[in-house]
Amino acid sequence: MSLRPKIIVLFLAIVLIPLNLLGMITYAYFSKTLEDQTYHYTVQVIDQLNENVNSFIDEMHRLSLLPLYDREILTILKNRTENAYSYYPQTEELERMSSFLSTLSYNRQELSGVHIIARDGSLFSDLGSPRTVHRFSDESSFWYQSIRKGEGASLLVPTHGPAYILGNEKTVFSIGRLLRDPEGFRPLGMIKVDIEMSYIESLLANLDLSDKASITMVDSQGQLIYETGKAITPLLQEENEEGEALVERERVTVDDVDYLPVLRQSSGEVQTIVLLPEQEIVGASQSLRIVTIGLMVVVSGVILLLARFAERSLTRPIFELRQMMARSEKGEFHHRMKPSSKDELGQLALSYNHMMEQINELIERVYQTEIREKDAEIKALQTQMNPHFIYNTLEHINMIAITKHEYELSDMVAALGRLIRYSIDQKTRFVPLRDELAFVKAYIAIQEKRLEGKVIFDITIPEEMLTLSIPKLILQPLLENAIEHGHKHGEITGGISLTGWQDHSFSYLKVSDQGQGMKQTIEGKRLSRAAGNQVALTNIADRLVLLLGEQAMLTINSEEGIGTSVTITLPKT
């Protein structure tokens, strides 16, 4: 057998067999993990839902006790037990009852209504007489009989339609209690708190469950409270078609659809059962199986191609090295080779990478040396001036201006003093944004006097950015550039704004003008040393990179006749 078939067989044996095993193991593990995660998440959701519903029901149980603590309500109910009393409630009784029941239902959108049925059949409701019957006569209804048999205990009444509400077609579930005279314990009537189904729907709306999941709530006796999706209640009392009872996490089929049951017992009165569509649970794993098979086919083809062209592997690293050298000849020194082996070709790639790193290092050193030389020149110029002489002279001029009531001149001299003091201070390269803004405001104060209102300035910086540490003297040159080039020292009227904002990674400072703009439209251009004759802007861009790294940048947007905006991007540290 020649070498080429040997290489093909070796590639297939080394790669395809482990790949097949890994694919099958991954698929089985992913399917099981996905089912477990879905089940545990659903359990947590159901537990929270049960807790919320049961807490609300407990609150309604306590609410049903309140009539027994109101003497006026008890008096009305006692009067309604006398046969000789008026057939219809009196106006005072209706008003007192309506006020009391409205207080119970106040600000409770989840309640459909709160009703008290006296012993003689008189019905009082917070909904008002136009919406309810005056007298209740359906004493044979199951909920009425259940509350009577409760002997004063607060009961959860399953889903039913309240026939005493006129024109009502919706169903509710309720909390009911037989009201007894606290003194003689004789029945005085009953209270019934109707709860909207929309209350449970609002709780379900906040849960991230499948739209095709079936959700059922039942009370402790298995009576239906709420149900959506496939009907589950028949499965709770009967066996399914396969003769097996509904069991936790064992597949059940309803209308030819397979479901995964999730049953959670609750310490309260309400229990929730969820049927999760099995197809949605395993859908992702089936997608993984298809992807795995497709990947195996693709990899098999790639392996055959690699085996066929294996003899060319020796020339490929040399070709790549030639491409890298061609890029280097063009001045692109940031590209690197990925060594494909540890032989001589791999060592050659490592040597090339090391050479590129040394070249970049040398360029960076030269660049930093030039920046330091510029800083040294600036410092040398600063040291030639006597700061105290300048400050004293400006203070003397300021005092003369104040003495002669030249307050406008005084303000300009004071602002100039602040500018000079801030500019020649060599103590630090970084200052809080608050200090830089004070310097900018002093500069603007002078320019406003000089430009006589032809250019309007606006500064909008959030309070939380004022403590931001920034390189010194990076904002004033941008404002000066906008005045000089954008507005031509007031020949072009308009506004100049300084704004700031932040996101999770960067802080931004932008200087925008409404001046003449640039002849060539520029959008999001990052300035650097190669930007040409934009001396002030490129110097700021160079300082940002030197002091804060490559993430710090200065970008410019401009359109002729519209204006120019320059944005400083500062990385958060």
Coordinates of C-alpha atoms in Angstrom, one line a residue:
M1 CA 0.0 0.0 0.0
S2 CA 1.3 3.4 -1.0
L3 CA 1.8 6.2 1.5
R4 CA -1.3 8.2 0.4
P5 CA -3.8 5.4 1.3
K6 CA -1.9 4.9 4.6
I7 CA -2.3 8.6 5.4
I8 CA -6.0 8.5 4.6
V9 CA -6.7 5.4 6.7
L10 CA -4.6 6.8 9.6
F11 CA -6.6 10.1 9.5
L12 CA -9.9 8.2 9.5
A13 CA -8.9 6.0 12.4
I14 CA -7.5 8.8 14.5
V15 CA -10.2 11.4 14.0
L16 CA -13.5 9.8 12.9
I17 CA -13.7 7.0 15.5
P18 CA -13.1 9.3 18.5
L19 CA -15.4 12.0 16.9
N20 CA -18.3 9.5 16.5
L21 CA -17.9 8.4 20.2
L22 CA -17.7 12.0 21.4
G23 CA -20.8 13.0 19.4
M24 CA -22.9 10.2 20.8
I25 CA -21.7 10.8 24.4
T26 CA -22.3 14.5 24.0
Y27 CA -25.8 14.1 22.6
A28 CA -26.8 11.7 25.4
Y29 CA -25.4 13.9 28.1
F30 CA -26.8 17.1 26.7
S31 CA -30.3 15.6 26.4
K32 CA -30.3 14.4 30.0
T33 CA -28.9 17.7 31.3
L34 CA -31.4 19.7 29.3
E35 CA -34.3 17.7 30.7
D36 CA -33.0 18.0 34.3
Q37 CA -32.5 21.8 34.0
T38 CA -35.9 22.3 32.5
Y39 CA -37.5 20.2 35.2
H40 CA -35.7 21.9 38.1
Y41 CA -36.5 25.3 36.6
T42 CA -40.1 24.4 36.3
V43 CA -40.2 23.2 39.9
Q44 CA -38.8 26.5 41.1
V45 CA -41.4 28.4 39.1
I46 CA -44.2 26.2 40.4
D47 CA -43.1 26.5 44.0
Q48 CA -43.0 30.3 43.7
L49 CA -46.4 30.4 42.0
N50 CA -47.9 28.2 44.8
E51 CA -46.4 30.4 47.4
N52 CA -47.8 33.6 45.9
V53 CA -51.3 32.1 45.4
N54 CA -51.4 30.5 48.8
S55 CA -50.2 33.7 50.5
F56 CA -52.9 35.6 48.7
I57 CA -55.6 33.1 49.7
D58 CA -54.4 33.3 53.3
E59 CA -54.8 37.0 53.2
M60 CA -58.3 36.6 51.8
H61 CA -59.2 34.2 54.7
R62 CA -58.2 36.9 57.1
L63 CA -60.1 39.5 55.2
S64 CA -63.3 37.4 55.5
L65 CA -63.1 37.8 59.3
L66 CA -63.4 41.6 59.3
P67 CA -67.2 41.8 59.3
L68 CA -67.3 40.1 62.7
Y69 CA -65.3 43.0 64.1
D70 CA -67.6 45.7 62.9
R71 CA -70.6 46.3 65.3
E72 CA -72.6 48.2 62.7
I73 CA -72.3 45.4 60.1
L74 CA -73.3 42.8 62.8
T75 CA -76.3 44.9 63.7
I76 CA -77.5 45.1 60.1
L77 CA -77.1 41.3 59.7
K78 CA -78.9 40.7 63.0
N79 CA -81.8 42.8 61.8
R80 CA -81.9 40.9 58.5
T81 CA -82.6 37.7 60.5
E82 CA -85.9 39.0 61.8
N83 CA -89.0 38.0 59.7
A84 CA -90.9 41.2 60.6
Y85 CA -88.1 43.4 59.3
S86 CA -88.5 45.2 55.9
Y87 CA -88.1 43.0 52.8
Y88 CA -85.6 45.3 51.1
P89 CA -82.6 46.8 52.8
Q90 CA -82.9 50.4 53.9
T91 CA -80.9 53.2 52.4
E92 CA -78.7 53.5 55.5
E93 CA -78.0 49.8 55.5
L94 CA -77.0 49.8 51.8
E95 CA -74.7 52.8 52.3
R96 CA -73.0 51.4 55.4
M97 CA -72.6 48.0 53.8
S98 CA -71.3 49.5 50.5
S99 CA -68.8 51.7 52.3
F100 CA -67.5 48.7 54.4
L101 CA -67.2 46.3 51.4
S102 CA -65.6 49.0 49.2
T103 CA -63.0 49.4 51.9
L104 CA -62.3 45.7 51.8
S105 CA -61.8 45.7 48.0
Y106 CA -60.0 49.1 47.8
N107 CA -57.0 49.0 45.5
R108 CA -57.4 45.2 44.9
Q109 CA -57.7 44.8 41.2
E110 CA -57.4 41.0 41.6
L111 CA -60.9 40.9 43.3
S112 CA -64.0 40.6 41.2
G113 CA -66.2 41.6 44.1
V114 CA -66.8 41.3 47.8
H115 CA -70.4 40.2 48.8
I116 CA -72.3 39.6 52.0
I117 CA -75.5 37.6 51.9
A118 CA -77.8 38.1 54.9
R119 CA -79.8 35.3 56.3
D120 CA -83.0 36.6 54.8
G121 CA -81.4 36.6 51.3
S122 CA -80.5 40.3 51.1
L123 CA -77.3 40.7 49.0
F124 CA -74.9 43.5 49.7
S125 CA -71.9 44.1 47.3
D126 CA -69.1 46.5 46.6
L127 CA -70.2 46.4 43.0
G128 CA -73.4 48.4 43.6
S129 CA -77.0 47.5 43.1
P130 CA -77.2 48.1 39.3
R131 CA -74.7 45.2 38.8
T132 CA -76.1 42.6 41.3
V133 CA -79.4 41.1 42.3
H134 CA -81.2 42.6 45.3
R135 CA -81.9 39.2 46.9
F136 CA -80.1 35.9 46.6
S137 CA -82.3 32.9 46.0
D138 CA -80.0 30.2 44.6
E139 CA -79.4 28.4 47.9
S140 CA -79.0 25.1 46.1
S141 CA -75.7 26.1 44.4
F142 CA -72.8 24.0 45.4
W143 CA -70.7 26.9 46.7
Y144 CA -73.6 28.1 48.9
Q145 CA -74.0 24.7 50.5
S146 CA -70.2 24.3 50.9
I147 CA -70.0 27.6 52.9
R148 CA -73.0 26.7 55.0
K149 CA -71.5 23.3 55.9
G150 CA -68.2 25.0 56.8
E151 CA -69.7 26.1 60.1
G152 CA -67.9 29.4 60.2
A153 CA -64.6 28.2 58.8
S154 CA -63.1 30.1 55.8
L155 CA -63.3 27.9 52.7
L156 CA -61.7 28.0 49.3
V157 CA -64.5 27.7 46.7
P158 CA -63.4 26.3 43.3
T159 CA -64.1 27.8 39.9
H160 CA -67.8 28.8 39.3
G161 CA -69.9 31.4 37.7
P162 CA -71.4 34.0 40.1
A163 CA -75.1 34.0 39.1
Y164 CA -75.9 36.9 41.4
I165 CA -73.9 39.3 39.1
L166 CA -76.1 40.6 36.3
G167 CA -74.9 40.1 32.8
N168 CA -71.8 38.2 34.0
E169 CA -70.2 35.5 31.8
K170 CA -66.8 35.1 33.4
T171 CA -65.9 32.6 36.1
V172 CA -64.2 33.2 39.4
F173 CA -62.9 31.3 42.4
S174 CA -63.8 32.5 45.9
I175 CA -63.1 32.6 49.6
G176 CA -66.3 32.1 51.6
R177 CA -67.2 32.1 55.3
L178 CA -70.4 31.6 57.3
L179 CA -70.8 34.6 59.6
R180 CA -72.0 33.8 63.1
D181 CA -73.1 36.0 65.9
P182 CA -70.1 36.3 68.2
E183 CA -72.4 36.3 71.2
G184 CA -75.0 33.6 70.4
F185 CA -73.2 31.9 67.5
R186 CA -76.3 31.8 65.4
P187 CA -75.8 32.2 61.7
L188 CA -76.2 35.8 60.4
G189 CA -75.3 35.2 56.8
M190 CA -72.1 34.7 54.8
I191 CA -69.3 36.7 53.2
K192 CA -68.0 35.7 49.7
V193 CA -64.8 37.2 48.2
D194 CA -64.7 36.6 44.4
I195 CA -61.2 36.5 42.8
E196 CA -60.6 37.2 39.2
M197 CA -59.0 34.5 37.0
S198 CA -56.9 37.4 35.6
Y199 CA -55.0 37.4 38.9
I200 CA -53.5 33.9 38.2
E201 CA -53.0 34.9 34.6
S202 CA -51.0 37.9 35.7
L203 CA -48.8 35.7 37.8
L204 CA -48.3 33.3 34.9
A205 CA -47.5 36.1 32.6
N206 CA -44.3 36.8 34.6
L207 CA -43.2 33.1 34.3
D208 CA -40.9 32.0 31.6
L209 CA -42.7 28.8 30.7
S210 CA -43.4 27.3 27.3
D211 CA -46.6 28.7 25.6
K212 CA -47.6 25.1 24.8
A213 CA -47.3 24.0 28.5
S214 CA -50.5 22.9 30.2
I215 CA -51.0 24.5 33.7
T216 CA -53.6 23.4 36.2
M217 CA -54.3 24.5 39.8
V218 CA -56.5 22.4 42.1
D219 CA -57.5 22.7 45.8
S220 CA -56.7 20.1 48.5
Q221 CA -59.8 18.1 47.4
G222 CA -58.7 18.1 43.7
Q223 CA -61.3 20.5 42.6
L224 CA -60.4 22.8 39.7
I225 CA -59.2 26.4 40.4
Y226 CA -57.5 27.3 37.2
E227 CA -56.6 25.5 34.0
T228 CA -54.9 26.4 30.7
G229 CA -53.8 24.2 27.8
K230 CA -54.6 20.5 27.8
A231 CA -57.1 19.3 30.4
I232 CA -55.2 17.7 33.2
T233 CA -57.9 17.2 35.8
P234 CA -59.2 13.9 34.2
L235 CA -55.7 12.4 34.5
L236 CA -55.6 13.2 38.2
Q237 CA -58.5 10.8 39.0
E238 CA -58.2 8.3 36.1
E239 CA -55.6 6.3 34.4
N240 CA -54.3 7.2 31.0
E241 CA -54.7 5.0 27.9
E242 CA -51.7 2.9 28.7
G243 CA -53.1 2.0 32.1
E244 CA -50.6 4.0 34.1
A245 CA -51.4 6.7 36.6
L246 CA -50.0 10.2 36.3
V247 CA -46.5 10.0 37.8
E248 CA -43.8 12.7 38.3
R249 CA -41.4 12.9 35.3
E250 CA -42.9 9.9 33.5
R251 CA -44.1 10.6 30.0
V252 CA -47.9 10.9 29.5
T253 CA -49.7 11.2 26.2
V254 CA -52.7 13.5 25.7
D255 CA -54.2 13.9 22.2
D256 CA -51.2 12.1 20.6
V257 CA -48.8 14.6 22.2
D258 CA -46.2 13.5 24.7
Y259 CA -45.8 15.5 27.9
L260 CA -43.5 15.5 30.9
P261 CA -45.6 15.9 34.1
V262 CA -44.3 18.1 36.9
L263 CA -46.3 17.7 40.1
R264 CA -45.5 19.8 43.2
Q265 CA -47.2 19.3 46.5
S266 CA -47.9 22.5 48.4
S267 CA -48.2 23.2 52.1
G268 CA -51.1 25.5 51.3
E269 CA -54.5 24.9 49.8
V270 CA -53.5 25.2 46.1
Q271 CA -51.4 22.6 44.2
T272 CA -50.1 23.3 40.7
I273 CA -49.5 20.7 38.0
V274 CA -47.7 21.4 34.7
L275 CA -47.4 19.2 31.6
L276 CA -44.3 20.2 29.6
P277 CA -44.3 19.3 25.9
E278 CA -41.6 16.7 25.5
Q279 CA -41.0 17.8 21.9
E280 CA -39.8 21.3 23.1
I281 CA -37.5 19.8 25.7
V282 CA -35.8 17.4 23.4
G283 CA -36.0 19.8 20.4
A284 CA -32.6 21.4 21.2
S285 CA -31.0 18.0 21.6
Q286 CA -32.4 16.9 18.3
S287 CA -30.9 20.0 16.7
L288 CA -27.6 19.0 18.3
R289 CA -27.9 15.6 16.8
I290 CA -28.5 17.0 13.4
V291 CA -25.6 19.4 13.8
T292 CA -23.3 16.6 15.0
I293 CA -24.1 14.4 12.1
G294 CA -23.6 17.3 9.7
L295 CA -20.3 18.2 11.4
M296 CA -19.1 14.6 11.1
V297 CA -19.9 14.6 7.4
V298 CA -18.1 17.9 6.9
V299 CA -15.1 16.8 9.0
S300 CA -14.9 13.5 7.1
G301 CA -14.7 15.4 3.8
V302 CA -12.1 17.8 5.3
I303 CA -10.0 14.9 6.5
L304 CA -10.0 13.3 3.1
L305 CA -8.9 16.5 1.6
L306 CA -6.2 16.9 4.2
A307 CA -5.0 13.4 3.6
R308 CA -5.0 14.0 -0.2
F309 CA -3.0 17.2 0.1
A310 CA -0.8 16.2 3.0
E311 CA 2.3 16.4 0.8
R312 CA 1.7 20.1 0.4
S313 CA 1.9 20.8 4.1
L314 CA 5.6 21.4 3.9
T315 CA 5.3 24.2 1.4
R316 CA 2.4 26.0 3.1
P317 CA 4.3 27.4 6.1
I318 CA 6.9 28.8 3.7
F319 CA 4.1 30.4 1.6
E320 CA 2.6 32.0 4.7
L321 CA 6.0 33.3 5.8
R322 CA 6.4 34.9 2.4
Q323 CA 3.0 36.6 2.8
M324 CA 4.0 37.9 6.2
M325 CA 7.3 39.3 4.9
A326 CA 5.4 41.1 2.0
R327 CA 3.1 42.8 4.6
S328 CA 6.2 43.7 6.7
E329 CA 7.7 45.4 3.6
K330 CA 4.5 47.6 3.5
G331 CA 5.0 48.6 7.1
E332 CA 2.4 46.2 8.7
F333 CA 4.3 44.9 11.6
H334 CA 1.4 43.7 13.8
H335 CA 0.7 40.4 12.0
R336 CA 2.0 37.2 13.5
M337 CA 2.4 33.6 12.3
K338 CA 0.9 30.6 14.0
P339 CA 3.5 27.9 14.2
S340 CA 2.0 24.7 12.8
S341 CA 4.7 22.4 14.1
K342 CA 7.8 22.2 16.3
D343 CA 10.2 21.4 13.5
E344 CA 12.5 23.8 11.7
L345 CA 9.5 25.5 9.9
G346 CA 7.9 26.1 13.3
Q347 CA 11.1 27.5 14.7
L348 CA 11.3 29.8 11.7
A349 CA 7.8 31.1 12.4
L350 CA 8.7 31.8 16.1
S351 CA 11.8 33.7 15.0
Y352 CA 9.7 35.8 12.6
N353 CA 7.3 36.6 15.4
H354 CA 10.1 37.5 17.7
M355 CA 11.6 39.8 15.1
M356 CA 8.3 41.6 14.6
E357 CA 7.9 42.1 18.3
Q358 CA 11.4 43.7 18.5
I359 CA 10.6 46.0 15.6
N360 CA 7.4 47.1 17.2
E361 CA 9.2 47.7 20.5
L362 CA 11.8 49.8 18.8
I363 CA 9.1 51.9 17.1
E364 CA 7.3 52.4 20.4
R365 CA 10.5 53.5 22.1
V366 CA 11.3 56.0 19.4
Y367 CA 7.7 57.3 19.6
Q368 CA 7.8 57.6 23.4
T369 CA 11.2 59.3 23.1
E370 CA 9.7 62.0 20.8
I371 CA 6.8 62.6 23.1
R372 CA 9.1 62.9 26.1
E373 CA 11.2 65.4 24.1
K374 CA 8.1 67.5 23.4
D375 CA 7.2 67.4 27.1
A376 CA 10.7 68.4 28.0
E377 CA 10.5 71.4 25.6
I378 CA 7.2 72.5 27.1
K379 CA 8.6 72.2 30.6
A380 CA 11.6 74.2 29.6
L381 CA 9.5 77.0 28.2
Q382 CA 7.4 76.9 31.4
T383 CA 10.4 77.2 33.7
Q384 CA 11.6 80.3 31.7
M385 CA 8.7 82.3 33.2
N386 CA 8.4 83.4 36.7
P387 CA 4.9 82.4 37.8
H388 CA 4.8 84.6 40.9
F389 CA 5.7 87.7 38.8
I390 CA 2.9 86.9 36.4
Y391 CA 0.3 86.2 39.2
N392 CA 1.3 89.4 41.1
T393 CA 1.1 91.5 37.9
L394 CA -2.3 90.2 37.0
E395 CA -3.5 90.7 40.5
H396 CA -2.3 94.3 40.4
I397 CA -4.1 94.9 37.1
N398 CA -7.2 93.3 38.6
M399 CA -7.2 95.6 41.6
I400 CA -6.7 98.7 39.4
A401 CA -9.7 97.6 37.3
I402 CA -11.9 97.1 40.4
T403 CA -10.8 100.5 41.7
K404 CA -11.9 102.1 38.4
H405 CA -15.1 100.1 38.4
E406 CA -14.0 98.3 35.3
Y407 CA -15.6 95.0 36.4
E408 CA -15.7 93.4 33.0
L409 CA -11.9 93.9 32.6
S410 CA -11.5 92.6 36.2
D411 CA -13.4 89.4 35.3
M412 CA -11.2 88.9 32.2
V413 CA -8.0 89.4 34.1
A414 CA -9.1 87.0 36.9
A415 CA -10.0 84.4 34.3
L416 CA -6.7 84.9 32.5
G417 CA -4.9 84.4 35.9
R418 CA -6.7 81.1 36.4
L419 CA -5.8 80.0 32.9
I420 CA -2.1 80.7 33.4
R421 CA -1.9 79.2 36.9
Y422 CA -3.6 76.0 35.6
S423 CA -1.4 75.8 32.5
I424 CA 2.0 76.1 34.0
D425 CA 1.3 73.8 37.0
Q426 CA 3.6 70.8 36.4
K427 CA 2.7 68.7 39.4
T428 CA 0.6 66.1 37.7
R429 CA -0.4 64.9 34.2
F430 CA -3.9 63.8 35.4
V431 CA -6.6 66.0 37.0
P432 CA -10.2 65.5 38.0
L433 CA -12.7 66.5 35.3
R434 CA -14.0 69.1 37.7
D435 CA -10.7 71.0 37.6
E436 CA -10.4 70.7 33.8
L437 CA -13.9 72.1 33.5
A438 CA -13.0 75.1 35.8
F439 CA -10.1 75.8 33.5
V440 CA -12.4 75.5 30.4
K441 CA -15.0 77.8 31.9
A442 CA -12.3 80.5 32.6
Y443 CA -11.2 80.2 29.0
I444 CA -14.8 80.5 27.8
A445 CA -15.4 83.6 30.0
I446 CA -12.5 85.4 28.1
Q447 CA -13.8 84.2 24.7
E448 CA -17.4 85.3 25.4
K449 CA -16.1 88.8 26.2
R450 CA -13.9 88.8 23.1
L451 CA -16.5 87.4 20.7
E452 CA -19.3 89.7 22.0
G453 CA -22.0 87.0 22.0
K454 CA -21.4 85.8 18.4
V455 CA -20.7 82.3 19.6
I456 CA -22.8 80.7 22.3
F457 CA -21.2 78.1 24.6
D458 CA -22.9 75.3 26.5
I459 CA -21.5 72.7 28.9
T460 CA -23.5 69.6 29.8
I461 CA -21.6 67.2 32.0
P462 CA -23.3 64.6 34.4
E463 CA -22.5 65.1 38.1
E464 CA -21.1 61.5 38.3
M465 CA -18.4 62.3 35.8
L466 CA -16.9 65.3 37.6
T467 CA -14.5 63.0 39.6
L468 CA -13.3 61.3 36.5
S469 CA -9.5 61.4 36.2
I470 CA -8.4 62.7 32.7
P471 CA -5.1 63.9 31.1
K472 CA -4.6 67.6 31.7
L473 CA -5.2 70.2 29.0
I474 CA -7.2 68.1 26.5
L475 CA -10.4 70.0 26.3
Q476 CA -9.3 73.7 25.9
P477 CA -7.4 73.0 22.6
L478 CA -10.6 71.4 21.2
L479 CA -12.7 74.6 22.1
E480 CA -9.9 76.8 20.7
N481 CA -9.9 74.8 17.4
A482 CA -13.7 75.1 17.1
I483 CA -13.5 78.9 17.6
E484 CA -10.6 79.4 15.3
H485 CA -11.4 77.0 12.4
G486 CA -15.1 76.4 12.8
H487 CA -16.4 79.9 13.6
K488 CA -13.4 81.9 12.4
H489 CA -13.2 83.9 15.6
G490 CA -16.9 85.0 15.5
E491 CA -17.2 85.6 11.7
I492 CA -19.6 82.6 11.6
T493 CA -22.2 82.8 14.4
G494 CA -23.5 79.7 16.1
G495 CA -23.0 77.5 19.2
I496 CA -20.3 75.4 20.7
S497 CA -21.2 72.6 23.1
L498 CA -19.2 70.4 25.5
T499 CA -21.1 67.2 26.5
G500 CA -20.2 64.1 28.4
W501 CA -21.7 60.6 28.9
Q502 CA -20.7 57.1 30.0
D503 CA -21.5 53.5 29.3
H504 CA -20.3 50.3 31.0
S505 CA -16.8 50.4 29.4
F506 CA -16.0 53.9 28.3
S507 CA -16.4 57.6 29.2
Y508 CA -17.0 60.1 26.4
L509 CA -16.3 63.9 26.0
K510 CA -17.5 65.6 22.9
V511 CA -16.9 69.2 21.6
S512 CA -19.4 70.1 18.8
D513 CA -19.7 73.4 16.8
Q514 CA -22.1 74.8 14.3
G515 CA -19.4 76.3 12.2
Q516 CA -18.4 75.9 8.6
G517 CA -17.3 72.3 8.8
M518 CA -14.7 70.7 6.5
K519 CA -14.9 70.6 2.8
Q520 CA -14.7 66.8 2.8
T521 CA -17.4 65.0 4.8
I522 CA -15.7 63.0 7.6
E523 CA -17.5 60.3 9.7
G524 CA -15.9 58.7 12.8
K525 CA -12.3 59.2 11.6
R526 CA -9.8 58.2 14.3
L527 CA -7.0 60.8 14.5
S528 CA -3.4 59.7 14.9
R529 CA 0.1 60.9 14.0
A530 CA -0.8 60.2 10.3
A531 CA -3.7 62.7 10.4
G532 CA -1.6 65.4 8.7
N533 CA -1.7 69.1 9.6
Q534 CA -4.2 68.9 12.4
V535 CA -1.5 69.6 14.9
A536 CA -3.6 70.3 18.1
L537 CA -5.9 67.4 17.5
T538 CA -3.1 64.9 16.7
N539 CA -1.1 66.0 19.7
I540 CA -4.1 65.2 21.9
A541 CA -4.6 61.9 20.2
D542 CA -0.9 61.0 20.7
R543 CA -1.1 62.0 24.4
L544 CA -4.2 59.9 24.9
V545 CA -2.6 56.7 23.5
L546 CA 0.6 57.3 25.4
L547 CA -1.0 57.9 28.7
L548 CA -4.1 55.6 28.5
G549 CA -3.3 53.0 25.9
E550 CA -4.7 52.1 22.5
Q551 CA -8.3 52.0 23.7
A552 CA -8.2 55.8 24.3
M553 CA -8.9 57.7 21.1
L554 CA -9.9 60.9 19.5
T555 CA -12.4 60.7 16.6
I556 CA -13.8 63.5 14.4
N557 CA -17.1 63.9 12.4
S558 CA -17.6 66.9 10.1
E559 CA -19.8 68.1 7.3
E560 CA -19.4 71.2 5.3
G561 CA -21.9 73.9 6.3
I562 CA -23.2 71.9 9.2
G563 CA -20.3 71.8 11.7
T564 CA -17.7 69.6 13.3
S565 CA -17.7 67.4 16.4
V566 CA -14.6 65.9 18.1
T567 CA -15.1 63.0 20.6
I568 CA -12.6 61.9 23.2
T569 CA -13.1 58.2 24.3
L570 CA -11.5 57.3 27.7
P571 CA -11.5 53.7 28.9
K572 CA -12.7 53.1 32.4
T573 CA -10.0 51.8 34.8

